PDB file of C-alpha atoms in Angstrom:
ATOM      1  CA  UNK A1179     154.055  96.197  40.274  1.00 46.00           C
ATOM      2  CA  UNK A1180     157.066  98.138  42.162  1.00 45.00           C
ATOM      3  CA  UNK A1181     155.465 100.145  45.004  1.00 44.00           C
ATOM      4  CA  UNK A1182     156.787 103.442  46.212  1.00 44.00           C
ATOM      5  CA  UNK A1183     158.736 103.530  49.540  1.00 45.00           C
ATOM      6  CA  UNK A1184     155.714 104.749  51.298  1.00 45.00           C
ATOM      7  CA  UNK A1185     153.186 102.466  50.016  1.00 45.00           C
ATOM      8  CA  UNK A1186     151.480 105.299  48.055  1.00 42.00           C
ATOM      9  CA  UNK A1187     150.709 105.069  44.564  1.00 43.00           C
ATOM     10  CA  UNK A1188     153.062 107.430  42.412  1.00 44.00           C
ATOM     11  CA  UNK A1189     151.011 109.932  40.671  1.00 44.00           C
ATOM     12  CA  UNK A1190     151.576 111.361  37.028  1.00 45.00           C
ATOM     13  CA  UNK A1191     152.387 114.729  36.538  1.00 47.00           C
ATOM     14  CA  UNK A1192     149.666 116.819  34.949  1.00 46.00           C
ATOM     15  CA  UNK A1193     150.331 119.277  32.438  1.00 46.00           C
ATOM     16  CA  UNK A1194     149.073 122.639  32.291  1.00 46.00           C
ATOM     17  CA  UNK A1195     149.461 124.437  28.946  1.00 49.00           C
ATOM     18  CA  UNK A1196     151.895 127.527  29.168  1.00 45.00           C
ATOM     19  CA  UNK A1197     149.194 129.867  27.763  1.00 45.00           C
ATOM     20  CA  UNK A1198     146.635 128.830  30.743  1.00 46.00           C
ATOM     21  CA  UNK A1199     149.421 129.598  32.891  1.00 41.00           C
ATOM     22  CA  UNK A1200     150.194 133.331  31.568  1.00 39.00           C
ATOM     23  CA  UNK A1201     146.429 134.049  30.894  1.00 45.00           C
ATOM     24  CA  UNK A1202     145.736 133.191  34.554  1.00 44.00           C
ATOM     25  CA  UNK A1203     148.904 135.044  35.653  1.00 45.00           C
ATOM     26  CA  UNK A1204     147.650 138.140  33.576  1.00 48.00           C
ATOM     27  CA  UNK A1205     144.307 138.449  34.955  1.00 44.00           C
ATOM     28  CA  UNK A1206     145.768 138.563  38.439  1.00 48.00           C
ATOM     29  CA  UNK A1207     148.246 141.645  37.670  1.00 43.00           C
ATOM     30  CA  UNK A1208     145.246 143.443  35.515  1.00 43.00           C
ATOM     31  CA  UNK A1209     143.084 142.586  39.047  1.00 44.00           C
ATOM     32  CA  UNK A1210     146.042 143.775  41.051  1.00 45.00           C
ATOM     33  CA  UNK A1211     146.347 147.175  39.199  1.00 47.00           C
ATOM     34  CA  UNK A1212     142.811 148.137  39.103  1.00 48.00           C
ATOM     35  CA  UNK A1213     141.033 146.178  36.396  1.00 50.00           C
ATOM     36  CA  UNK A1214     140.590 146.739  32.642  1.00 50.00           C
ATOM     37  CA  UNK A1215     140.780 150.423  31.920  1.00 51.00           C
ATOM     38  CA  UNK A1216     140.046 151.756  28.441  1.00 55.00           C
ATOM     39  CA  UNK A1217     143.225 152.979  26.334  1.00 55.00           C
ATOM     40  CA  UNK A1218     143.435 156.792  26.086  1.00 58.00           C
ATOM     41  CA  UNK A1219     142.244 158.534  22.981  1.00 71.00           C
ATOM     42  CA  UNK A1220     145.341 159.656  20.874  1.00 81.00           C
ATOM     43  CA  UNK A1221     145.866 163.258  20.379  1.00 84.00           C
ATOM     44  CA  UNK A1222     144.929 165.045  17.211  1.00 88.00           C
ATOM     45  CA  UNK A1223     147.830 165.166  14.792  1.00 91.00           C
ATOM     46  CA  UNK A1224     149.553 168.578  15.380  1.00 95.00           C
ATOM     47  CA  UNK A1225     150.432 171.187  12.600  1.00 96.00           C
ATOM     48  CA  UNK A1226     152.958 174.140  12.641  1.00 95.00           C
ATOM     49  CA  UNK A1227     151.848 177.685  11.145  1.00 94.00           C
ATOM     50  CA  UNK A1228     151.917 178.019   7.548  1.00 94.00           C
ATOM     51  CA  UNK A1229     151.266 174.353   7.145  1.00 97.00           C
ATOM     52  CA  UNK A1230     148.129 173.088   4.863  1.00 97.00           C
ATOM     53  CA  UNK A1231     145.467 171.239   7.206  1.00 97.00           C
ATOM     54  CA  UNK A1232     142.895 169.251   5.257  1.00 97.00           C
ATOM     55  CA  UNK A1233     139.665 169.797   7.012  1.00 97.00           C
ATOM     56  CA  UNK A1234     137.744 167.803   3.800  1.00 96.00           C
ATOM     57  CA  UNK A1235     135.422 171.116   2.723  1.00 95.00           C
ATOM     58  CA  UNK A1236     138.606 173.503   3.394  1.00 97.00           C
ATOM     59  CA  UNK A1237     142.201 173.685   3.079  1.00 97.00           C
ATOM     60  CA  UNK A1238     143.612 175.621   5.702  1.00 97.00           C
ATOM     61  CA  UNK A1239     146.636 177.568   6.465  1.00 98.00           C
ATOM     62  CA  UNK A1240     147.101 179.724   9.821  1.00 97.00           C
ATOM     63  CA  UNK A1241     149.184 182.285   8.931  1.00 97.00           C
ATOM     64  CA  UNK A1242     149.612 184.459  12.249  1.00 97.00           C
ATOM     65  CA  UNK A1243     148.437 185.468  15.685  1.00 97.00           C
ATOM     66  CA  UNK A1244     148.536 189.007  16.643  1.00 97.00           C
ATOM     67  CA  UNK A1245     147.873 191.317  19.571  1.00 96.00           C
ATOM     68  CA  UNK A1246     146.614 194.571  17.634  1.00 94.00           C
ATOM     69  CA  UNK A1247     144.659 197.582  18.178  1.00 91.00           C
ATOM     70  CA  UNK A1248     142.187 198.997  15.775  1.00 86.00           C
ATOM     71  CA  UNK A1249     139.788 202.123  15.941  1.00 80.00           C
ATOM     72  CA  UNK A1250     136.007 201.182  16.770  1.00 73.00           C
ATOM     73  CA  UNK A1251     132.884 202.152  15.437  1.00 71.00           C
ATOM     74  CA  UNK A1252     132.765 205.419  17.159  1.00 73.00           C
ATOM     75  CA  UNK A1253     136.617 206.324  16.944  1.00 71.00           C
ATOM     76  CA  UNK A1254     137.307 204.497  20.318  1.00 82.00           C
ATOM     77  CA  UNK A1255     140.296 201.809  20.012  1.00 85.00           C
ATOM     78  CA  UNK A1256     139.628 198.564  20.495  1.00 89.00           C
ATOM     79  CA  UNK A1257     142.021 195.883  21.047  1.00 92.00           C
ATOM     80  CA  UNK A1258     142.031 192.297  19.803  1.00 94.00           C
ATOM     81  CA  UNK A1259     143.686 188.992  19.403  1.00 96.00           C
ATOM     82  CA  UNK A1260     143.370 188.103  15.502  1.00 96.00           C
ATOM     83  CA  UNK A1261     144.064 185.183  13.774  1.00 97.00           C
ATOM     84  CA  UNK A1262     145.033 185.164  10.133  1.00 97.00           C
ATOM     85  CA  UNK A1263     144.035 182.455   7.986  1.00 97.00           C
ATOM     86  CA  UNK A1264     144.099 181.375   4.463  1.00 97.00           C
ATOM     87  CA  UNK A1265     141.155 179.160   3.577  1.00 97.00           C
ATOM     88  CA  UNK A1266     140.357 177.635   0.263  1.00 97.00           C
ATOM     89  CA  UNK A1267     136.949 176.120  -0.375  1.00 97.00           C
ATOM     90  CA  UNK A1268     137.389 172.755  -2.184  1.00 95.00           C
ATOM     91  CA  UNK A1269     133.280 172.262  -2.169  1.00 91.00           C
ATOM     92  CA  UNK A1270     131.302 173.179  -5.448  1.00 92.00           C
ATOM     93  CA  UNK A1271     129.110 175.982  -3.950  1.00 92.00           C
ATOM     94  CA  UNK A1272     129.740 179.108  -2.080  1.00 95.00           C
ATOM     95  CA  UNK A1273     130.497 178.349   1.582  1.00 96.00           C
ATOM     96  CA  UNK A1274     129.871 180.763   4.838  1.00 95.00           C
ATOM     97  CA  UNK A1275     132.327 181.917   7.104  1.00 97.00           C
ATOM     98  CA  UNK A1276     129.706 181.545   9.739  1.00 96.00           C
ATOM     99  CA  UNK A1277     130.223 181.894  13.458  1.00 94.00           C
ATOM    100  CA  UNK A1278     132.791 180.816  16.030  1.00 94.00           C
ATOM    101  CA  UNK A1279     131.735 178.370  18.387  1.00 91.00           C
ATOM    102  CA  UNK A1280     131.165 179.652  21.579  1.00 85.00           C
ATOM    103  CA  UNK A1281     133.205 178.234  24.988  1.00 83.00           C
ATOM    104  CA  UNK A1282     131.111 176.226  27.171  1.00 80.00           C
ATOM    105  CA  UNK A1283     127.825 176.118  25.557  1.00 84.00           C
ATOM    106  CA  UNK A1284     128.565 172.649  23.662  1.00 89.00           C
ATOM    107  CA  UNK A1285     129.222 172.245  19.636  1.00 93.00           C
ATOM    108  CA  UNK A1286     126.664 172.728  16.942  1.00 91.00           C
ATOM    109  CA  UNK A1287     126.918 170.768  14.069  1.00 90.00           C
ATOM    110  CA  UNK A1288     127.752 173.547  11.412  1.00 92.00           C
ATOM    111  CA  UNK A1289     128.875 173.594   7.687  1.00 92.00           C
ATOM    112  CA  UNK A1290     130.517 177.167   8.152  1.00 95.00           C
ATOM    113  CA  UNK A1291     134.238 177.407   8.335  1.00 97.00           C
ATOM    114  CA  UNK A1292     134.206 179.565  11.753  1.00 97.00           C
ATOM    115  CA  UNK A1293     132.082 176.630  13.189  1.00 96.00           C
ATOM    116  CA  UNK A1294     135.302 174.432  12.877  1.00 97.00           C
ATOM    117  CA  UNK A1295     137.481 176.615  15.491  1.00 96.00           C
ATOM    118  CA  UNK A1296     136.129 174.131  17.906  1.00 96.00           C
ATOM    119  CA  UNK A1297     138.446 175.544  21.000  1.00 94.00           C
ATOM    120  CA  UNK A1298     141.160 177.484  22.017  1.00 95.00           C
ATOM    121  CA  UNK A1299     143.954 177.047  25.062  1.00 95.00           C
ATOM    122  CA  UNK A1300     143.476 179.386  26.673  1.00 95.00           C
ATOM    123  CA  UNK A1301     139.901 179.790  26.586  1.00 92.00           C
ATOM    124  CA  UNK A1302     139.265 182.996  24.596  1.00 88.00           C
ATOM    125  CA  UNK A1303     136.197 184.785  25.963  1.00 77.00           C
ATOM    126  CA  UNK A1304     134.892 187.961  24.921  1.00 74.00           C
ATOM    127  CA  UNK A1305     131.534 190.028  25.660  1.00 74.00           C
ATOM    128  CA  UNK A1306     130.228 189.791  22.096  1.00 74.00           C
ATOM    129  CA  UNK A1307     131.712 186.639  21.141  1.00 81.00           C
ATOM    130  CA  UNK A1308     134.622 186.206  18.516  1.00 90.00           C
ATOM    131  CA  UNK A1309     133.994 187.575  15.015  1.00 92.00           C
ATOM    132  CA  UNK A1310     134.932 185.822  11.689  1.00 96.00           C
ATOM    133  CA  UNK A1311     134.954 187.364   8.396  1.00 96.00           C
ATOM    134  CA  UNK A1312     136.746 187.727   4.739  1.00 95.00           C
ATOM    135  CA  UNK A1313     138.944 190.472   4.458  1.00 84.00           C
ATOM    136  CA  UNK A1314     139.597 191.572   0.952  1.00 81.00           C
ATOM    137  CA  UNK A1315     140.828 194.971  -0.155  1.00 79.00           C
ATOM    138  CA  UNK A1316     139.610 196.416   3.229  1.00 78.00           C
ATOM    139  CA  UNK A1317     135.897 195.231   2.695  1.00 85.00           C
ATOM    140  CA  UNK A1318     134.259 192.703   5.125  1.00 89.00           C
ATOM    141  CA  UNK A1319     132.069 189.763   3.926  1.00 94.00           C
ATOM    142  CA  UNK A1320     130.971 186.326   4.735  1.00 96.00           C
ATOM    143  CA  UNK A1321     131.737 184.401   1.570  1.00 96.00           C
ATOM    144  CA  UNK A1322     134.098 181.677   0.613  1.00 96.00           C
ATOM    145  CA  UNK A1323     133.926 181.006  -3.255  1.00 96.00           C
ATOM    146  CA  UNK A1324     134.403 177.425  -4.374  1.00 96.00           C
ATOM    147  CA  UNK A1325     138.450 177.027  -5.684  1.00 96.00           C
ATOM    148  CA  UNK A1326     139.761 180.278  -4.462  1.00 95.00           C
ATOM    149  CA  UNK A1327     141.801 181.088  -1.761  1.00 95.00           C
ATOM    150  CA  UNK A1328     140.593 183.496   0.869  1.00 95.00           C
ATOM    151  CA  UNK A1329     142.299 185.619   3.629  1.00 96.00           C
ATOM    152  CA  UNK A1330     139.759 184.906   6.679  1.00 97.00           C
ATOM    153  CA  UNK A1331     140.633 187.249  10.001  1.00 96.00           C
ATOM    154  CA  UNK A1332     138.895 186.082  13.300  1.00 96.00           C
ATOM    155  CA  UNK A1333     138.844 188.366  16.088  1.00 94.00           C
ATOM    156  CA  UNK A1334     139.041 187.851  20.046  1.00 94.00           C
ATOM    157  CA  UNK A1335     138.173 191.410  21.586  1.00 92.00           C
ATOM    158  CA  UNK A1336     140.666 191.902  24.413  1.00 92.00           C
ATOM    159  CA  UNK A1337     140.089 194.313  27.106  1.00 87.00           C
ATOM    160  CA  UNK A1338     142.891 197.211  27.088  1.00 83.00           C
ATOM    161  CA  UNK A1339     144.540 195.734  30.384  1.00 85.00           C
ATOM    162  CA  UNK A1340     144.377 192.368  29.536  1.00 87.00           C
ATOM    163  CA  UNK A1341     147.830 190.906  28.927  1.00 90.00           C
ATOM    164  CA  UNK A1342     147.838 188.575  25.982  1.00 92.00           C
ATOM    165  CA  UNK A1343     148.783 184.863  25.912  1.00 95.00           C
ATOM    166  CA  UNK A1344     152.398 184.288  24.761  1.00 96.00           C
ATOM    167  CA  UNK A1345     150.704 181.594  22.315  1.00 97.00           C
ATOM    168  CA  UNK A1346     147.548 180.222  21.362  1.00 97.00           C
ATOM    169  CA  UNK A1347     146.224 176.760  20.416  1.00 97.00           C
ATOM    170  CA  UNK A1348     143.538 175.755  18.644  1.00 97.00           C
ATOM    171  CA  UNK A1349     141.375 172.473  17.696  1.00 97.00           C
ATOM    172  CA  UNK A1350     140.328 172.518  14.174  1.00 97.00           C
ATOM    173  CA  UNK A1351     137.365 170.298  13.189  1.00 97.00           C
ATOM    174  CA  UNK A1352     136.933 167.947  10.024  1.00 96.00           C
ATOM    175  CA  UNK A1353     133.869 168.173   7.778  1.00 96.00           C
ATOM    176  CA  UNK A1354     132.548 165.075   5.748  1.00 94.00           C
ATOM    177  CA  UNK A1355     130.177 165.298   2.748  1.00 90.00           C
ATOM    178  CA  UNK A1356     127.021 163.457   3.989  1.00 81.00           C
ATOM    179  CA  UNK A1357     123.113 163.214   3.389  1.00 75.00           C
ATOM    180  CA  UNK A1358     121.523 165.302   5.722  1.00 67.00           C
ATOM    181  CA  UNK A1359     118.860 162.583   6.920  1.00 65.00           C
ATOM    182  CA  UNK A1360     117.544 159.358   5.953  1.00 66.00           C
ATOM    183  CA  UNK A1361     114.609 160.744   3.981  1.00 72.00           C
ATOM    184  CA  UNK A1362     116.898 163.845   2.717  1.00 65.00           C
ATOM    185  CA  UNK A1363     119.627 162.309   0.598  1.00 67.00           C
ATOM    186  CA  UNK A1364     120.752 165.529  -0.181  1.00 77.00           C
ATOM    187  CA  UNK A1365     124.374 165.844   0.574  1.00 79.00           C
ATOM    188  CA  UNK A1366     125.993 168.755   2.774  1.00 86.00           C
ATOM    189  CA  UNK A1367     129.235 169.553   4.259  1.00 93.00           C
ATOM    190  CA  UNK A1368     128.967 169.113   7.926  1.00 93.00           C
ATOM    191  CA  UNK A1369     131.444 168.659  10.996  1.00 95.00           C
ATOM    192  CA  UNK A1370     132.248 165.138  11.519  1.00 95.00           C
ATOM    193  CA  UNK A1371     131.917 163.702  14.812  1.00 94.00           C
ATOM    194  CA  UNK A1372     129.748 161.323  17.242  1.00 92.00           C
ATOM    195  CA  UNK A1373     126.459 162.067  19.044  1.00 88.00           C
ATOM    196  CA  UNK A1374     123.949 164.833  18.511  1.00 80.00           C
ATOM    197  CA  UNK A1375     121.150 162.466  18.150  1.00 76.00           C
ATOM    198  CA  UNK A1376     119.356 163.986  21.273  1.00 73.00           C
ATOM    199  CA  UNK A1377     120.374 161.875  23.508  1.00 78.00           C
ATOM    200  CA  UNK A1378     124.322 162.766  23.546  1.00 87.00           C
ATOM    201  CA  UNK A1379     125.368 166.015  22.833  1.00 92.00           C
ATOM    202  CA  UNK A1380     127.481 166.260  19.768  1.00 93.00           C
ATOM    203  CA  UNK A1381     131.184 165.944  19.960  1.00 95.00           C
ATOM    204  CA  UNK A1382     133.180 166.607  16.857  1.00 95.00           C
ATOM    205  CA  UNK A1383     136.186 164.911  15.297  1.00 95.00           C
ATOM    206  CA  UNK A1384     139.429 166.912  15.475  1.00 96.00           C
ATOM    207  CA  UNK A1385     141.180 167.127  12.334  1.00 96.00           C
ATOM    208  CA  UNK A1386     144.310 168.864  13.621  1.00 97.00           C
ATOM    209  CA  UNK A1387     145.596 171.134  16.410  1.00 97.00           C
ATOM    210  CA  UNK A1388     147.891 174.066  15.922  1.00 97.00           C
ATOM    211  CA  UNK A1389     149.847 176.260  18.480  1.00 97.00           C
ATOM    212  CA  UNK A1390     150.717 179.776  17.087  1.00 97.00           C
ATOM    213  CA  UNK A1391     153.070 182.461  18.820  1.00 98.00           C
ATOM    214  CA  UNK A1392     151.331 186.004  19.563  1.00 97.00           C
ATOM    215  CA  UNK A1393     152.962 188.858  18.758  1.00 95.00           C
ATOM    216  CA  UNK A1394     152.056 192.492  19.096  1.00 93.00           C
ATOM    217  CA  UNK A1395     151.506 194.434  15.775  1.00 86.00           C
ATOM    218  CA  UNK A1396     150.405 197.913  15.174  1.00 76.00           C
ATOM    219  CA  UNK A1397     147.153 198.228  12.970  1.00 64.00           C
TER     220      UNK A1397
END
């Protein structure tokens, strides 16, 4: 057996799998940049004014947003930012227009249409909260009948000197037809989402995000 020139026994090269090397390198790079991080949530799908939004229980079209002035109950002028929406109730029973979620107070897992208006940008606050109602031949109501397309008007009161935003963006919730509980298997249309079990606050799922230009319009 031939010895090496310096008298030491020649060592065989140790083969390290390429995948292992890459894994070690990857771990080192990850650690150098602050460790593993969760991927950010994908933004909800965006739609344009006039597009039909599938909310599950409703098919919805946002027609326009206007800055308008109307006569109040006592004849005094009232200024509003109004959203005009076409809503079709796809369920089998009459649904309520309901109440818009109040900014900064968390979310209610509601089954009403107005409750699916989750948030606005900019945030629209008014002293008595926004109002939503069906408008038909000048008469306001709260009923959305099955299979009928109805005009819903959402009103955010503005102060006389307030400058209305140039545009308003809204997040719209999604509904699911689910049993109310383990014992009560009656199905209801309710906002889809996570939490709301007493420990974590309810966080609704966003079906779509829409941005509307706000234009000045006389009443």
